[in-house]
Amino acid sequence: MRLNTLRRHFRESFKSLGRNGWMTFASISAVTVTLLLVGVFLVIMLNIQHITKQIERDVEIRVHVDLSATDADKDALRAKLEAFAGVEKVTYSSKDEELQKLIDSFGEDGQSFRLFEQDNPLSDVFIVKAENPLDTEKIAKQIETLPSVSKVKYGKGQIEKLFAATTTIRNVGLALIVGLLFTAMFLISNTIKITIFARRREIEIMRLVGATNGFIRWPFFLEGLWLGVLGSIVPIAIVLSAYSYTFDLLYPRLKDTFFQLLPFYPFAWQVATVLVLLGACIGMWGSLMSVRRFLKV
Amino acid sequence: MIEMQDVYKTYPNGVIALNGISVRIKQGEFVYVVGPSGAGKSTFIKMMYREEKPTSGKIMINGVNLANIKNSKVPLLRRNIGIVFQDFKLLPKLTVYENVAFALEVIEESPKNIRKRVMEVLDLVRLKHKARFYPDELSGGEQQRVSIARSIVNNPAIVIADEPTGNLDPDTSWEIMDIFERINDRGTTIVMATHNREIVNTIRRRVIAIERGKIVRDEVKGEYGYEA
Ligand SMILES: Nc1ncnc2c1ncn2[C@@H]1O[C@H](COP(=O)(O)OP(=O)(O)O)[C@@H](O)[C@H]1O
Ligand SMILES: [Mg+2]
């Protein structure tokens, strides 16, 4: 394409934005509202996903070693555990360490457990982490069959429930986002339809004098693109400033919990990029729908 | 060279607008198309710039059969045909100069050529001095001259006009005819559908009369032949 032509298409598309003042405003607003909601969902979902990952990551299998096991048995067990497919890490915690952890976890009240220091009823434990938290159950079942294992404990059912919950949240969110995207797309396509209608005379003349379809369509694609991209500015600003504010507010309180939010950077850039690209896509897609329906030869 | 062979056109609503048209128009001819309202004149003209496709038959323009060219080839066809309408079809927000230049801009002509060509054709239709005027600042005749200038700015071999004087008073119509004659003198084929009896009977040229979708008369230097 000639540079002149490109310049012309840009000029024409911007002119349309101005000329259709109200419709431009309406469709940019529609994109804005949509992307605002999409942005909020995106932020929430990505954070849920992030938090879920952390919780999932903390899911561990506790392998209690049989009291009769010798040091050699323990070494053999450890070697077997480490050789398991899908096992990420194996750590050993002796029964004394276990008791200490128990005492610590009860704080002041834990002191009463000191009685057991003489005759520790706990077992030595191997803590096994699966590479994929969803494999936890499968791995745990297999570990149960190994020799020198007295008991295997893991968050039975918890992981599955957690995972099912996040999946539901993800799916509902995605469905909503898809619905909103289509709404915005429909509104943009409507605006482009109005532009096409407003410029039907120009289009008619272009056809008569032999302008190609591609040439005729370009300004409408660009107009759709601008509508989408312009519609993404406000949502990006709002979503990111709200996130930054919320993050600063919650960060100190959540510091010691599972609920770690995603840090502002590079998250902010990712969200901004996604929103701009989504805006651009709905703009061009909306435009395409109208152009295909109303600009047929 | 325009050649039609057994052209039939039935519109989707069942109206048979062209009922077996065969005709040859040589390069450089000046042809009037006459006939009562609804006879099929406009349809006949639309066939030539592929606004409508024939239901059957062949339409050859400079060796290409318009009946089976692809839609994507239509723009190229139209760059070689100038089209003029009764209602001028000018863009009200563009000046005279811009209206004519528009036709070249949208086919991506280079800016240097655009300026030169536009001034040439505005000179030909004697509107150079009004290049900066807007359409609503011009008389009907002047507006039609702008639209003619636009139709020929790309140097087409053929100019087709559907009742170009239909909206104009008699004096102004003569101005328009003068311009068509000048264009024809340069070797451009002119096909013009008209209801203007006086013009057809004064500036004697080939007359093709269409009635109910058929050619009923085809005379060199013919007459209008209907009551006004
Ligand atoms: N797009 C169309 N759809 C259906 N019928 C049409 C269409 N255009 C023209 N016709 C019909 O075809 C016939 C010929 O019309 P037209 O070619 O416009 O005649 P003329 O220009 O001689 O008045 C008329 O009966 C008219 O109603
Ligand atoms: Mg007609």
Coordinates of C-alpha atoms and ligand atoms in Angstrom, one line a residue:
Chain A
M1 CA 0.0 0.0 0.0
R2 CA 1.2 3.5 -0.8
L3 CA 2.1 5.7 2.1
N4 CA -0.3 8.3 0.8
T5 CA -3.1 5.7 0.8
L6 CA -2.3 4.7 4.4
R7 CA -2.3 8.3 5.4
R8 CA -5.6 8.8 3.7
H9 CA -7.2 5.8 5.5
F10 CA -5.9 7.1 8.9
R11 CA -7.3 10.5 8.1
E12 CA -10.7 9.2 7.0
S13 CA -11.0 6.9 10.0
F14 CA -10.2 9.8 12.4
K15 CA -12.6 12.0 10.6
S16 CA -15.4 9.4 11.0
L17 CA -14.7 9.3 14.8
G18 CA -15.2 13.0 14.9
R19 CA -18.1 13.1 12.5
N20 CA -20.1 10.4 14.3
G21 CA -19.4 12.2 17.6
W22 CA -22.2 10.7 19.7
M23 CA -22.0 7.2 18.2
T24 CA -18.2 7.3 18.7
F25 CA -18.8 8.3 22.3
A26 CA -21.4 5.6 22.8
S27 CA -19.3 2.8 21.4
I28 CA -16.2 3.9 23.2
S29 CA -18.3 3.9 26.4
A30 CA -19.5 0.4 25.6
V31 CA -16.0 -0.9 25.2
T32 CA -15.0 1.0 28.3
V33 CA -17.7 -0.6 30.4
T34 CA -17.0 -4.0 29.0
L35 CA -13.2 -3.8 29.4
L36 CA -13.7 -2.4 32.9
L37 CA -15.6 -5.5 33.8
V38 CA -13.2 -7.7 31.9
G39 CA -10.3 -6.0 33.6
V40 CA -11.8 -6.5 37.1
F41 CA -12.5 -10.1 36.3
L42 CA -9.1 -10.6 34.9
V43 CA -7.4 -9.1 38.0
I44 CA -9.6 -11.2 40.4
M45 CA -9.2 -14.4 38.4
L46 CA -5.5 -14.1 38.0
N47 CA -5.1 -13.4 41.7
I48 CA -7.4 -16.3 42.6
Q49 CA -5.3 -18.5 40.3
H50 CA -2.2 -17.2 41.9
I51 CA -3.5 -17.8 45.4
T52 CA -4.8 -21.3 44.4
K53 CA -1.4 -22.1 43.1
Q54 CA 0.2 -21.2 46.4
I55 CA -2.3 -23.3 48.4
E56 CA -1.9 -26.1 45.9
R57 CA 1.8 -25.8 46.3
D58 CA 1.5 -26.2 50.0
V59 CA -0.3 -29.4 49.7
E60 CA 2.1 -32.1 51.0
I61 CA 2.1 -35.8 51.7
R62 CA 3.2 -36.7 55.1
V63 CA 4.7 -40.2 55.2
H64 CA 5.0 -41.6 58.7
V65 CA 7.8 -44.0 59.1
D66 CA 7.2 -47.3 60.9
L67 CA 8.6 -47.2 64.4
S68 CA 10.5 -50.4 63.9
A69 CA 12.3 -49.1 60.8
T70 CA 16.1 -48.9 61.1
D71 CA 18.2 -46.1 59.7
A72 CA 19.0 -48.3 56.7
D73 CA 15.3 -48.8 56.1
K74 CA 14.8 -45.1 56.3
D75 CA 17.5 -44.4 53.8
A76 CA 16.0 -47.0 51.5
L77 CA 12.6 -45.5 51.8
R78 CA 13.9 -42.0 51.1
A79 CA 15.6 -43.3 48.0
K80 CA 12.4 -44.9 46.8
L81 CA 10.4 -41.8 47.5
E82 CA 12.8 -39.6 45.6
A83 CA 12.7 -42.0 42.7
F84 CA 8.9 -41.7 42.4
A85 CA 7.7 -40.2 39.1
G86 CA 6.0 -36.8 39.8
V87 CA 7.7 -36.2 43.1
E88 CA 9.3 -32.8 43.4
K89 CA 10.9 -32.8 46.8
V90 CA 11.3 -35.1 49.8
T91 CA 12.3 -33.7 53.2
Y92 CA 12.9 -35.6 56.4
S93 CA 11.6 -34.5 59.7
S94 CA 12.6 -36.6 62.7
K95 CA 10.1 -37.3 65.5
D96 CA 11.9 -34.8 67.8
E97 CA 11.6 -32.1 65.2
E98 CA 8.0 -33.0 64.8
L99 CA 7.3 -32.6 68.5
Q100 CA 9.1 -29.3 68.5
K101 CA 6.9 -28.1 65.6
L102 CA 3.8 -29.3 67.5
I103 CA 4.9 -27.4 70.6
D104 CA 5.7 -24.3 68.6
S105 CA 2.4 -24.4 66.8
F106 CA 0.4 -24.3 70.1
G107 CA 2.4 -21.4 71.4
E108 CA 2.0 -20.9 75.2
D109 CA -0.3 -23.9 75.5
G110 CA 2.3 -26.1 73.8
Q111 CA 4.4 -26.2 76.9
S112 CA 2.3 -29.1 78.2
F113 CA 3.5 -31.3 75.4
R114 CA 7.0 -31.1 76.8
L115 CA 6.0 -34.0 79.0
F116 CA 6.4 -36.2 75.9
E117 CA 10.0 -35.2 75.4
Q118 CA 11.0 -38.2 77.4
D119 CA 9.0 -40.7 75.5
N120 CA 8.0 -39.3 72.1
P121 CA 5.0 -41.0 70.7
L122 CA 5.3 -39.4 67.3
S123 CA 6.9 -40.9 64.2
D124 CA 9.7 -39.8 62.0
V125 CA 8.1 -38.2 58.9
F126 CA 9.1 -37.8 55.2
I127 CA 7.3 -34.8 53.7
V128 CA 6.7 -35.4 50.0
K129 CA 5.7 -32.7 47.5
A130 CA 4.2 -33.6 44.2
E131 CA 5.3 -31.7 41.1
N132 CA 1.7 -31.3 40.1
P133 CA -0.6 -30.9 43.2
L134 CA -3.3 -32.8 41.5
D135 CA -1.1 -35.9 41.5
T136 CA -1.0 -35.8 45.3
E137 CA -3.6 -38.4 45.8
K138 CA -2.2 -40.8 43.2
I139 CA 1.3 -40.6 44.7
A140 CA 0.0 -40.9 48.2
K141 CA -1.8 -44.2 47.4
Q142 CA 1.4 -45.6 45.9
I143 CA 3.5 -44.6 48.9
E144 CA 1.1 -46.5 51.2
T145 CA 2.2 -49.8 49.6
L146 CA 5.9 -49.2 50.4
P147 CA 7.6 -51.1 53.2
S148 CA 8.5 -49.2 56.5
V149 CA 5.5 -46.9 56.0
S150 CA 3.1 -46.9 58.9
K151 CA 0.7 -44.2 57.7
V152 CA 0.3 -41.7 54.8
K153 CA -1.5 -38.5 55.4
Y154 CA -2.4 -35.8 52.9
G155 CA -5.2 -33.2 52.5
K156 CA -7.5 -35.9 51.2
G157 CA -10.4 -34.4 49.3
Q158 CA -9.3 -30.8 50.1
I159 CA -7.3 -30.4 47.0
E160 CA -10.0 -31.8 44.8
K161 CA -12.6 -29.4 46.4
L162 CA -10.3 -26.5 46.1
F163 CA -9.5 -27.3 42.5
A164 CA -13.2 -27.8 41.6
A165 CA -14.0 -24.4 43.2
T166 CA -11.4 -22.5 41.3
T167 CA -12.5 -24.2 38.1
T168 CA -16.1 -23.1 38.7
I169 CA -15.0 -19.5 39.4
R170 CA -12.8 -19.6 36.2
N171 CA -15.6 -20.9 34.1
V172 CA -18.2 -18.5 35.3
G173 CA -15.8 -15.6 34.9
L174 CA -14.9 -16.7 31.4
A175 CA -18.5 -17.1 30.4
L176 CA -19.3 -13.6 31.7
I177 CA -16.3 -12.1 29.9
V178 CA -17.2 -13.8 26.6
G179 CA -20.8 -12.4 27.0
L180 CA -19.5 -8.9 27.6
L181 CA -17.1 -9.1 24.7
F182 CA -19.9 -10.0 22.4
T183 CA -22.0 -7.2 23.6
A184 CA -19.2 -4.7 23.0
M185 CA -18.5 -6.2 19.6
F186 CA -22.2 -5.9 18.7
L187 CA -22.2 -2.2 19.7
I188 CA -19.1 -1.5 17.7
S189 CA -20.5 -3.3 14.7
N190 CA -23.5 -1.1 15.1
T191 CA -21.5 2.1 15.1
I192 CA -19.6 1.0 12.0
K193 CA -22.9 0.2 10.4
I194 CA -23.9 3.8 11.1
T195 CA -20.6 5.0 9.7
I196 CA -21.1 2.9 6.6
F197 CA -24.6 4.3 6.3
A198 CA -23.5 7.9 6.8
R199 CA -20.8 7.4 4.2
R200 CA -22.9 5.4 1.7
R201 CA -22.7 8.1 -0.9
E202 CA -18.9 8.2 -0.7
I203 CA -18.9 4.4 -0.9
E204 CA -21.2 4.4 -3.8
I205 CA -19.0 6.8 -5.7
M206 CA -15.8 4.9 -4.8
R207 CA -17.4 1.8 -6.3
L208 CA -18.5 3.7 -9.4
V209 CA -15.0 5.0 -10.0
G210 CA -13.3 1.7 -9.4
A211 CA -11.9 1.7 -5.9
T212 CA -11.1 -1.8 -4.7
N213 CA -13.0 -3.4 -1.9
G214 CA -9.9 -3.5 0.2
F215 CA -9.5 0.3 -0.2
I216 CA -13.1 0.9 0.7
R217 CA -12.9 -1.3 3.8
W218 CA -9.7 0.0 5.3
P219 CA -11.0 3.1 7.0
F220 CA -13.8 1.1 8.6
F221 CA -11.3 -1.4 10.1
L222 CA -9.2 1.4 11.4
E223 CA -12.3 3.2 12.9
G224 CA -13.2 -0.1 14.7
L225 CA -9.6 -0.4 15.8
W226 CA -9.6 3.1 17.3
L227 CA -12.9 2.6 19.0
G228 CA -11.6 -0.5 20.7
V229 CA -8.2 0.9 21.6
L230 CA -9.7 4.2 22.9
G231 CA -12.2 2.2 24.9
S232 CA -9.4 0.4 26.7
I233 CA -7.7 3.5 28.1
V234 CA -10.1 4.3 30.9
P235 CA -10.4 0.7 32.1
I236 CA -6.7 0.3 32.1
A237 CA -6.3 3.5 34.2
I238 CA -9.1 2.5 36.6
V239 CA -8.3 -1.1 37.0
L240 CA -4.6 -0.5 37.6
S241 CA -5.0 2.3 40.0
A242 CA -7.6 0.4 41.9
Y243 CA -5.3 -2.6 42.0
S244 CA -2.4 -0.6 43.1
Y245 CA -4.5 0.9 45.9
T246 CA -6.0 -2.5 47.0
F247 CA -2.6 -4.1 46.8
D248 CA -1.1 -1.5 49.1
L249 CA -4.0 -1.8 51.4
L250 CA -4.1 -5.6 51.7
Y251 CA -0.4 -6.4 51.4
P252 CA 0.5 -5.8 55.0
R253 CA -2.5 -7.7 56.3
L254 CA -2.0 -10.7 54.0
K255 CA 1.8 -10.9 54.4
D256 CA 1.8 -14.1 56.5
T257 CA -1.1 -15.9 54.9
F258 CA -1.5 -18.1 51.9
F259 CA -3.3 -15.1 50.2
Q260 CA -0.4 -13.5 48.4
L261 CA -1.6 -11.0 45.7
L262 CA 0.3 -10.7 42.4
P263 CA 2.9 -7.9 42.7
F264 CA 2.0 -4.7 40.7
Y265 CA 4.8 -5.2 38.2
P266 CA 4.9 -6.9 35.7
F267 CA 1.2 -7.7 36.4
A268 CA 0.2 -4.1 35.4
W269 CA 1.8 -4.4 32.0
Q270 CA 0.2 -7.7 31.4
V271 CA -3.2 -6.5 32.2
A272 CA -2.8 -3.3 30.2
T273 CA -1.6 -5.3 27.2
V274 CA -4.4 -7.8 27.4
L275 CA -7.0 -5.0 27.6
V276 CA -5.5 -3.0 24.7
L277 CA -5.4 -6.1 22.6
L278 CA -8.9 -7.1 23.5
G279 CA -10.1 -3.6 22.7
A280 CA -8.4 -3.8 19.3
C281 CA -9.8 -7.2 18.6
I282 CA -13.4 -6.4 19.5
G283 CA -13.0 -3.2 17.5
M284 CA -11.8 -4.9 14.4
W285 CA -14.1 -7.8 14.8
G286 CA -17.1 -5.6 15.3
S287 CA -16.1 -3.6 12.2
L288 CA -15.6 -6.8 10.2
M289 CA -19.1 -8.0 11.0
S290 CA -20.6 -4.8 9.6
V291 CA -18.3 -4.4 6.7
R292 CA -19.1 -8.0 5.6
R293 CA -22.8 -7.5 6.0
F294 CA -23.2 -4.0 4.6
L295 CA -20.3 -3.5 2.2
K296 CA -21.0 -6.4 -0.1
V297 CA -20.5 -5.9 -3.8
Chain B
M1 CA -16.1 -1.8 -28.4
I2 CA -19.2 -2.8 -26.5
E3 CA -21.1 -5.9 -27.7
M4 CA -24.2 -7.6 -26.2
Q5 CA -25.4 -11.0 -27.4
D6 CA -28.9 -12.2 -26.4
V7 CA -28.9 -10.5 -23.0
Y8 CA -31.7 -11.3 -20.7
K9 CA -32.3 -9.8 -17.3
T10 CA -34.9 -11.0 -14.9
Y11 CA -34.9 -9.2 -11.5
P12 CA -35.3 -11.3 -8.4
N13 CA -38.9 -10.0 -8.1
G14 CA -39.7 -11.6 -11.5
V15 CA -39.7 -8.5 -13.6
I16 CA -38.2 -9.2 -17.0
A17 CA -36.3 -5.9 -17.7
L18 CA -34.2 -7.0 -20.7
N19 CA -35.7 -9.5 -23.0
G20 CA -33.1 -10.6 -25.5
I21 CA -30.8 -7.6 -26.3
S22 CA -28.1 -7.8 -29.0
V23 CA -26.2 -4.8 -30.0
R24 CA -22.7 -3.6 -31.0
I25 CA -21.4 -0.2 -30.2
K26 CA -18.0 0.7 -31.8
Q27 CA -15.3 2.7 -30.1
G28 CA -15.9 6.4 -30.5
E29 CA -19.7 6.2 -31.2
F30 CA -22.3 8.5 -29.7
V31 CA -25.5 6.6 -28.9
Y32 CA -28.8 7.7 -27.5
V33 CA -30.9 5.1 -25.7
V34 CA -34.6 6.1 -25.7
G35 CA -37.9 4.5 -24.8
P36 CA -40.8 4.9 -22.4
S37 CA -40.4 4.7 -18.6
G38 CA -39.8 1.2 -17.4
A39 CA -38.7 0.0 -20.8
G40 CA -35.3 -1.2 -19.5
K41 CA -33.0 1.7 -20.4
S42 CA -31.4 1.9 -17.0
T43 CA -31.0 -1.8 -16.8
F44 CA -29.4 -1.8 -20.2
I45 CA -26.9 0.8 -18.9
K46 CA -26.3 -1.0 -15.6
M47 CA -25.2 -4.1 -17.6
M48 CA -22.4 -2.1 -19.1
Y49 CA -20.7 -1.2 -15.8
R50 CA -21.6 -4.5 -14.1
E51 CA -24.0 -2.9 -11.6
E52 CA -26.3 -5.8 -12.5
K53 CA -25.3 -9.2 -14.0
P54 CA -27.3 -10.5 -16.9
T55 CA -29.5 -13.5 -16.3
S56 CA -28.1 -14.9 -19.5
G57 CA -26.2 -13.7 -22.5
K58 CA -22.9 -12.1 -23.2
I59 CA -21.6 -8.6 -22.6
M60 CA -18.2 -8.0 -24.1
I61 CA -16.4 -4.7 -23.3
N62 CA -13.0 -4.5 -25.0
G63 CA -12.8 -8.3 -25.2
V64 CA -13.8 -9.1 -21.6
N65 CA -17.1 -10.8 -20.9
L66 CA -18.8 -9.0 -18.0
A67 CA -21.2 -11.9 -17.5
N68 CA -18.6 -14.0 -16.0
I69 CA -15.9 -11.8 -14.5
K70 CA -15.2 -12.1 -10.8
N71 CA -16.5 -9.4 -8.4
S72 CA -12.9 -8.5 -7.6
K73 CA -12.3 -7.5 -11.2
V74 CA -15.2 -5.1 -11.3
P75 CA -13.1 -2.1 -9.9
L76 CA -10.6 -2.5 -12.7
L77 CA -13.4 -2.6 -15.3
R78 CA -14.9 0.6 -13.9
R79 CA -11.7 2.5 -14.1
N80 CA -12.1 2.3 -17.8
I81 CA -15.8 3.5 -17.8
G82 CA -17.0 6.9 -16.8
I83 CA -20.6 7.0 -15.3
V84 CA -22.9 10.0 -15.1
F85 CA -26.3 10.1 -13.4
Q86 CA -29.3 12.3 -13.3
D87 CA -28.7 13.3 -9.7
F88 CA -25.0 14.2 -10.1
K89 CA -23.8 12.2 -7.0
L90 CA -21.4 14.8 -5.8
L91 CA -20.1 14.9 -2.2
P92 CA -21.6 18.0 -0.6
K93 CA -18.7 18.5 1.8
L94 CA -16.0 18.5 -0.8
T95 CA -15.2 21.3 -3.2
V96 CA -15.4 21.0 -6.9
Y97 CA -11.7 20.2 -7.1
E98 CA -11.9 17.7 -4.3
N99 CA -14.9 16.0 -5.8
V100 CA -13.1 15.4 -9.1
A101 CA -9.8 14.5 -7.3
F102 CA -11.7 12.0 -5.2
A103 CA -12.1 9.7 -8.2
L104 CA -8.4 9.5 -8.6
E105 CA -7.4 9.4 -5.0
V106 CA -9.5 6.3 -4.3
I107 CA -7.8 4.4 -7.1
E108 CA -4.4 5.4 -5.7
E109 CA -3.3 7.7 -8.4
S110 CA -0.1 9.7 -7.6
P111 CA -0.8 13.2 -6.1
K112 CA 1.3 14.8 -8.9
N113 CA -0.9 13.3 -11.6
I114 CA -4.0 14.0 -9.7
R115 CA -3.4 17.8 -9.7
K116 CA -2.6 17.8 -13.4
R117 CA -5.5 15.7 -14.5
V118 CA -8.1 17.4 -12.3
M119 CA -7.2 20.9 -13.7
E120 CA -7.3 19.5 -17.2
V121 CA -10.8 18.2 -16.9
L122 CA -12.1 21.2 -15.0
D123 CA -10.8 23.2 -17.9
L124 CA -12.6 21.0 -20.3
V125 CA -16.0 21.5 -18.5
R126 CA -15.1 25.2 -18.1
L127 CA -15.2 25.2 -14.3
K128 CA -11.6 25.9 -13.5
H129 CA -12.6 29.2 -12.0
K130 CA -15.0 27.5 -9.6
A131 CA -12.6 24.8 -8.4
R132 CA -12.9 26.0 -4.8
F133 CA -16.7 26.2 -4.8
Y134 CA -18.9 23.7 -2.9
P135 CA -21.6 21.8 -4.9
D136 CA -24.4 23.8 -3.2
E137 CA -22.9 27.0 -4.5
L138 CA -23.3 25.8 -8.1
S139 CA -26.2 25.7 -10.5
G140 CA -27.6 22.3 -11.5
G141 CA -25.9 22.5 -14.8
E142 CA -22.6 23.3 -13.2
Q143 CA -22.9 20.4 -10.8
Q144 CA -23.6 18.1 -13.7
R145 CA -20.4 19.4 -15.4
V146 CA -18.5 18.6 -12.2
S147 CA -19.9 15.1 -12.3
I148 CA -18.9 14.7 -15.9
A149 CA -15.4 16.0 -15.2
R150 CA -15.2 13.3 -12.5
S151 CA -16.4 10.6 -14.8
I152 CA -13.6 11.4 -17.4
V153 CA -10.8 12.3 -15.1
N154 CA -9.3 8.8 -15.4
N155 CA -9.4 9.0 -19.2
P156 CA -12.0 6.2 -19.7
A157 CA -12.7 4.8 -23.2
I158 CA -16.4 4.8 -22.5
V159 CA -18.7 7.3 -20.8
I160 CA -22.3 6.1 -20.0
A161 CA -24.9 8.5 -18.8
D162 CA -28.4 7.7 -17.4
E163 CA -30.6 10.7 -18.1
P164 CA -27.9 13.3 -17.5
T165 CA -30.2 16.2 -18.4
G166 CA -33.2 14.8 -16.6
N167 CA -33.0 17.3 -13.7
L168 CA -31.9 20.3 -15.8
D169 CA -33.7 23.0 -17.7
P170 CA -33.5 23.1 -21.5
D171 CA -30.8 25.8 -21.7
T172 CA -28.6 24.1 -19.3
S173 CA -29.1 20.8 -21.0
W174 CA -27.5 22.2 -24.2
E175 CA -24.4 23.1 -22.2
I176 CA -24.2 19.5 -21.0
M177 CA -24.6 18.2 -24.5
D178 CA -21.9 20.5 -25.7
I179 CA -19.5 18.9 -23.2
F180 CA -20.5 15.4 -24.2
E181 CA -19.8 16.2 -27.8
R182 CA -16.4 17.5 -26.9
I183 CA -15.6 14.4 -25.0
N184 CA -16.9 12.3 -27.9
D185 CA -14.7 14.3 -30.3
R186 CA -11.6 13.0 -28.4
G187 CA -12.6 9.5 -29.3
T188 CA -14.5 8.5 -26.2
T189 CA -17.6 6.3 -26.7
I190 CA -20.8 7.9 -25.3
V191 CA -23.9 5.9 -24.4
M192 CA -26.7 8.1 -23.1
A193 CA -30.2 7.2 -22.0
T194 CA -32.5 10.2 -22.3
H195 CA -36.0 11.4 -22.4
N196 CA -35.0 14.7 -24.1
R197 CA -36.7 14.7 -27.4
E198 CA -35.4 18.1 -28.5
I199 CA -31.8 17.1 -28.0
V200 CA -32.1 13.8 -29.8
N201 CA -33.8 15.4 -32.7
T202 CA -31.3 18.3 -33.0
I203 CA -28.0 16.7 -32.3
R204 CA -28.5 13.7 -34.6
R205 CA -26.7 10.6 -33.5
R206 CA -27.4 6.9 -33.4
V207 CA -30.6 6.1 -31.6
I208 CA -31.4 2.8 -29.9
A209 CA -35.0 2.6 -28.9
I210 CA -35.9 0.0 -26.2
E211 CA -39.5 -1.1 -25.4
R212 CA -40.4 -3.8 -22.9
G213 CA -36.8 -5.0 -22.7
K214 CA -36.3 -5.3 -26.5
I215 CA -34.6 -3.1 -29.0
V216 CA -37.4 -2.0 -31.3
R217 CA -35.4 0.5 -33.4
D218 CA -31.7 1.2 -34.1
E219 CA -31.0 4.0 -36.5
V220 CA -27.9 6.0 -37.4
K221 CA -28.8 9.7 -37.0
G222 CA -32.2 8.7 -35.7
E223 CA -35.1 10.5 -34.2
Y224 CA -36.5 10.5 -30.7
G225 CA -39.8 9.1 -32.0
Y226 CA -42.0 9.4 -29.0
E227 CA -44.4 12.1 -27.9
A228 CA -42.7 14.4 -25.5
Ligands
LIG1 N1 -33.6 -3.5 -8.9 C1 -34.7 -3.8 -9.4 N2 -35.5 -4.8 -8.9 C2 -36.6 -5.2 -9.5 N3 -37.1 -4.6 -10.6 C3 -36.5 -3.6 -11.1 C4 -35.2 -3.2 -10.6 N4 -34.8 -2.1 -11.4 C5 -35.7 -2.0 -12.4 N5 -36.7 -2.9 -12.2 C6 -37.9 -3.0 -13.1 O1 -37.3 -3.3 -14.4 C7 -38.0 -2.6 -15.4 C8 -37.1 -1.8 -16.2 O2 -36.6 -0.7 -15.4 P1 -35.5 0.3 -15.9 O3 -34.4 -0.4 -16.4 O4 -35.2 1.2 -14.7 O5 -36.3 1.1 -17.0 P2 -36.1 2.6 -17.5 O6 -34.8 3.1 -17.1 O7 -36.3 2.5 -19.0 O8 -37.2 3.4 -17.0 C9 -39.1 -1.8 -14.7 O9 -40.3 -2.6 -14.7 C10 -38.6 -1.7 -13.3 O10 -39.7 -1.7 -12.4
MG2 MG -34.2 4.8 -15.9

